[in-house]
Amino acid sequence: RDGAASVIGRPLPDLRGYVLDERLVPVPPGVPGELYVAGPGLARGYLNRPATSAERFVADPYGPAGQRMYRTGDVVRRRTDGTLEYIGRADHQVQVRGFRIEPGEIEAALVRHPQVADAAVVARTEPGAEPGHGVRLVGYVAPAAGAAPRPADVTGHLRALLPEHMVPSAVVVLDELPLTANGKLDRAA
């Protein structure tokens, strides 16, 4: 990652793109939400996978009666110019102290630090904590070439960009982030 936002553009002419919260209400520009796609160019579902189709293809409350929209699972924010900026995946959302948090949004802020090349954020549960309690965020960063980021500096950088509830309680510097055999981030490691 180079720290630049990942702009994905605008919906195709025969599709509508909605940025919605968990109640399917549109969010204002600049606020993260899940991307839903609707319109005549939309597929009807997954072949021979009715359960997955029912989960992903939901009623479109903003289109003509009977229309469906596709829940992409992508968390985006609409810029003031109407383009969409990719933040991360909704299936990685965590709840910490009553706040729903998208780790990808924190990761995007981490890689904006000039000494950070790559980042991952995970929710860790304190040993012995009751279910749903004792969850804290931990940020893992890999340094840019020749850099040696200090955790305190990275945390200060995040405090200038994010609300306090999104700032990880710890930042750990690794030589590189662990990857699976397929080259994807290994969050479990």
Short mmCIF file of C-alpha atoms in Angstrom, two decimals, residues 17-188:
data_model
loop_
_atom_site.label_atom_id
_atom_site.label_comp_id
_atom_site.label_asym_id
_atom_site.label_seq_id
_atom_site.Cartn_x
_atom_site.Cartn_y
_atom_site.Cartn_z
CA GLY A 17 -24.83 2.33 -6.05
CA TYR A 18 -26.03 2.95 -2.51
CA VAL A 19 -23.83 3.57 0.53
CA LEU A 20 -25.98 2.40 3.44
CA ASP A 21 -25.71 1.88 7.19
CA GLU A 22 -26.75 -1.35 8.96
CA ARG A 23 -30.43 -0.22 8.87
CA LEU A 24 -30.22 0.29 5.05
CA VAL A 25 -30.34 4.08 5.48
CA PRO A 26 -28.12 6.16 3.15
CA VAL A 27 -25.12 7.73 4.89
CA PRO A 28 -23.91 11.25 4.08
CA PRO A 29 -20.81 11.86 1.93
CA GLY A 30 -17.60 11.09 3.82
CA VAL A 31 -19.25 8.58 6.19
CA PRO A 32 -18.36 4.90 5.73
CA GLY A 33 -21.15 2.49 4.85
CA GLU A 34 -21.70 -0.75 3.00
CA LEU A 35 -21.98 -0.63 -0.79
CA TYR A 36 -25.19 -2.00 -2.32
CA VAL A 37 -25.70 -2.23 -6.09
CA ALA A 38 -29.08 -2.22 -7.86
CA GLY A 39 -30.56 -1.78 -11.33
CA PRO A 40 -31.45 -3.67 -14.49
CA GLY A 41 -27.88 -4.94 -15.00
CA LEU A 42 -27.95 -6.81 -11.66
CA ALA A 43 -27.89 -10.61 -11.61
CA ARG A 44 -30.88 -12.43 -10.10
CA GLY A 45 -28.84 -14.50 -7.67
CA TYR A 46 -26.22 -17.20 -7.37
CA LEU A 47 -26.72 -20.32 -9.49
CA ASN A 48 -27.91 -23.25 -7.35
CA ARG A 49 -27.18 -21.33 -4.11
CA PRO A 50 -30.56 -20.09 -2.82
CA ALA A 51 -29.38 -19.42 0.76
CA THR A 52 -26.47 -17.26 -0.41
CA SER A 53 -28.75 -15.49 -2.90
CA ALA A 54 -31.27 -14.67 -0.15
CA GLU A 55 -28.51 -13.28 2.06
CA ARG A 56 -26.88 -11.11 -0.63
CA PHE A 57 -29.79 -10.12 -2.90
CA VAL A 58 -32.17 -8.12 -0.71
CA ALA A 59 -35.24 -5.97 -1.41
CA ASP A 60 -34.35 -2.54 -2.79
CA PRO A 61 -36.27 0.05 -0.72
CA TYR A 62 -35.17 2.85 -3.10
CA GLY A 63 -36.04 1.31 -6.45
CA PRO A 64 -39.21 0.15 -8.19
CA ALA A 65 -41.42 -2.32 -6.30
CA GLY A 66 -40.09 -5.87 -6.45
CA GLN A 67 -36.53 -4.82 -7.34
CA ARG A 68 -33.56 -6.28 -5.51
CA MET A 69 -30.15 -4.90 -4.62
CA TYR A 70 -26.88 -6.74 -4.09
CA ARG A 71 -25.07 -6.45 -0.76
CA THR A 72 -21.40 -6.35 -1.83
CA GLY A 73 -19.80 -6.64 1.62
CA ASP A 74 -17.50 -3.72 0.73
CA VAL A 75 -17.25 -0.75 3.07
CA VAL A 76 -16.90 2.48 1.10
CA ARG A 77 -17.39 6.20 1.53
CA ARG A 78 -18.86 8.53 -1.07
CA ARG A 79 -16.66 11.55 -1.73
CA THR A 80 -18.18 14.98 -2.24
CA ASP A 81 -17.56 14.61 -6.00
CA GLY A 82 -19.69 11.43 -6.04
CA THR A 83 -16.87 8.92 -6.50
CA LEU A 84 -16.61 5.96 -4.16
CA GLU A 85 -13.57 5.27 -2.01
CA TYR A 86 -12.95 1.67 -0.90
CA ILE A 87 -12.21 1.21 2.83
CA GLY A 88 -12.39 -2.52 3.47
CA ARG A 89 -14.68 -5.49 3.93
CA ALA A 90 -17.79 -5.42 6.13
CA ASP A 91 -17.20 -9.00 7.20
CA HIS A 92 -14.20 -7.85 9.25
CA GLN A 93 -16.26 -5.42 11.37
CA VAL A 94 -15.79 -5.70 15.11
CA GLN A 95 -17.58 -4.24 18.08
CA VAL A 96 -15.46 -2.54 20.73
CA ARG A 97 -17.01 -0.79 23.74
CA GLY A 98 -20.34 -0.52 21.94
CA PHE A 99 -18.90 0.91 18.70
CA ARG A 100 -19.01 -0.99 15.38
CA ILE A 101 -15.57 -0.55 13.86
CA GLU A 102 -14.22 -1.40 10.42
CA PRO A 103 -10.55 -2.33 10.89
CA GLY A 104 -9.90 -1.45 7.24
CA GLU A 105 -10.61 2.20 8.00
CA ILE A 106 -7.97 2.16 10.75
CA GLU A 107 -5.55 0.30 8.46
CA ALA A 108 -6.01 3.00 5.81
CA ALA A 109 -5.11 5.64 8.41
CA LEU A 110 -2.08 3.63 9.56
CA VAL A 111 -0.57 3.42 6.07
CA ARG A 112 -0.90 7.20 5.72
CA HIS A 113 1.95 7.45 8.25
CA PRO A 114 5.10 8.07 6.17
CA GLN A 115 7.10 5.34 7.95
CA VAL A 116 4.45 2.61 7.54
CA ALA A 117 4.30 0.44 4.41
CA ASP A 118 1.53 -1.97 5.43
CA ALA A 119 -0.83 -2.48 8.34
CA ALA A 120 -3.39 -4.80 9.87
CA VAL A 121 -5.76 -4.22 12.77
CA VAL A 122 -7.30 -7.03 14.78
CA ALA A 123 -9.62 -7.21 17.77
CA ARG A 124 -8.15 -9.17 20.65
CA THR A 125 -10.17 -10.42 23.62
CA GLU A 126 -8.45 -10.19 26.98
CA PRO A 127 -7.90 -13.63 28.59
CA GLY A 128 -10.71 -14.49 31.01
CA ALA A 129 -13.01 -11.73 29.73
CA GLU A 130 -16.73 -12.40 29.47
CA PRO A 131 -18.10 -12.78 25.92
CA GLY A 132 -18.54 -9.36 24.34
CA HIS A 133 -16.31 -7.67 26.93
CA GLY A 134 -12.59 -7.06 27.19
CA VAL A 135 -12.11 -6.52 23.46
CA ARG A 136 -9.31 -4.21 22.38
CA LEU A 137 -7.83 -3.21 19.05
CA VAL A 138 -4.21 -3.96 18.21
CA GLY A 139 -2.53 -2.41 15.19
CA TYR A 140 0.31 -4.24 13.46
CA VAL A 141 2.52 -2.26 11.11
CA ALA A 142 5.33 -3.13 8.71
CA PRO A 143 7.84 -0.31 8.20
CA ALA A 144 8.51 1.44 4.92
CA ALA A 145 11.95 0.75 3.43
CA GLY A 146 14.65 2.13 5.71
CA ALA A 147 12.12 3.37 8.30
CA ALA A 148 11.79 2.50 11.97
CA PRO A 149 8.37 3.75 13.12
CA ARG A 150 7.92 4.19 16.87
CA PRO A 151 4.58 2.90 18.22
CA ALA A 152 3.98 6.14 20.17
CA ASP A 153 4.44 8.22 17.00
CA VAL A 154 2.09 5.99 15.03
CA THR A 155 -0.51 6.20 17.80
CA GLY A 156 -0.21 10.00 17.83
CA HIS A 157 -0.70 10.01 14.06
CA LEU A 158 -3.91 7.98 14.46
CA ARG A 159 -5.24 10.26 17.20
CA ALA A 160 -5.01 13.17 14.74
CA LEU A 161 -7.06 11.25 12.14
CA LEU A 162 -9.56 9.07 14.01
CA PRO A 163 -11.99 9.23 16.92
CA GLU A 164 -10.52 7.90 20.19
CA HIS A 165 -12.59 4.68 20.14
CA MET A 166 -10.90 3.72 16.85
CA VAL A 167 -7.32 4.20 18.05
CA PRO A 168 -5.76 0.79 18.84
CA SER A 169 -4.70 0.30 22.45
CA ALA A 170 -1.38 -1.07 21.16
CA VAL A 171 0.68 -0.69 18.00
CA VAL A 172 3.17 -3.47 17.25
CA VAL A 173 5.94 -3.04 14.66
CA LEU A 174 6.75 -6.22 12.69
CA ASP A 175 9.37 -6.75 10.01
CA GLU A 176 6.52 -7.78 7.69
CA LEU A 177 2.90 -8.84 8.03
CA PRO A 178 2.24 -12.61 8.02
CA LEU A 179 0.71 -13.96 4.82
CA THR A 180 -1.12 -17.17 3.97
CA ALA A 181 0.17 -19.55 1.28
CA ASN A 182 -2.12 -17.66 -1.14
CA GLY A 183 -0.41 -14.36 -0.36
CA LYS A 184 -3.32 -12.90 1.64
CA LEU A 185 -3.00 -11.36 5.08
CA ASP A 186 -3.05 -14.08 7.74
CA ARG A 187 -5.10 -12.35 10.46
CA ALA A 188 -4.95 -15.40 12.74
#
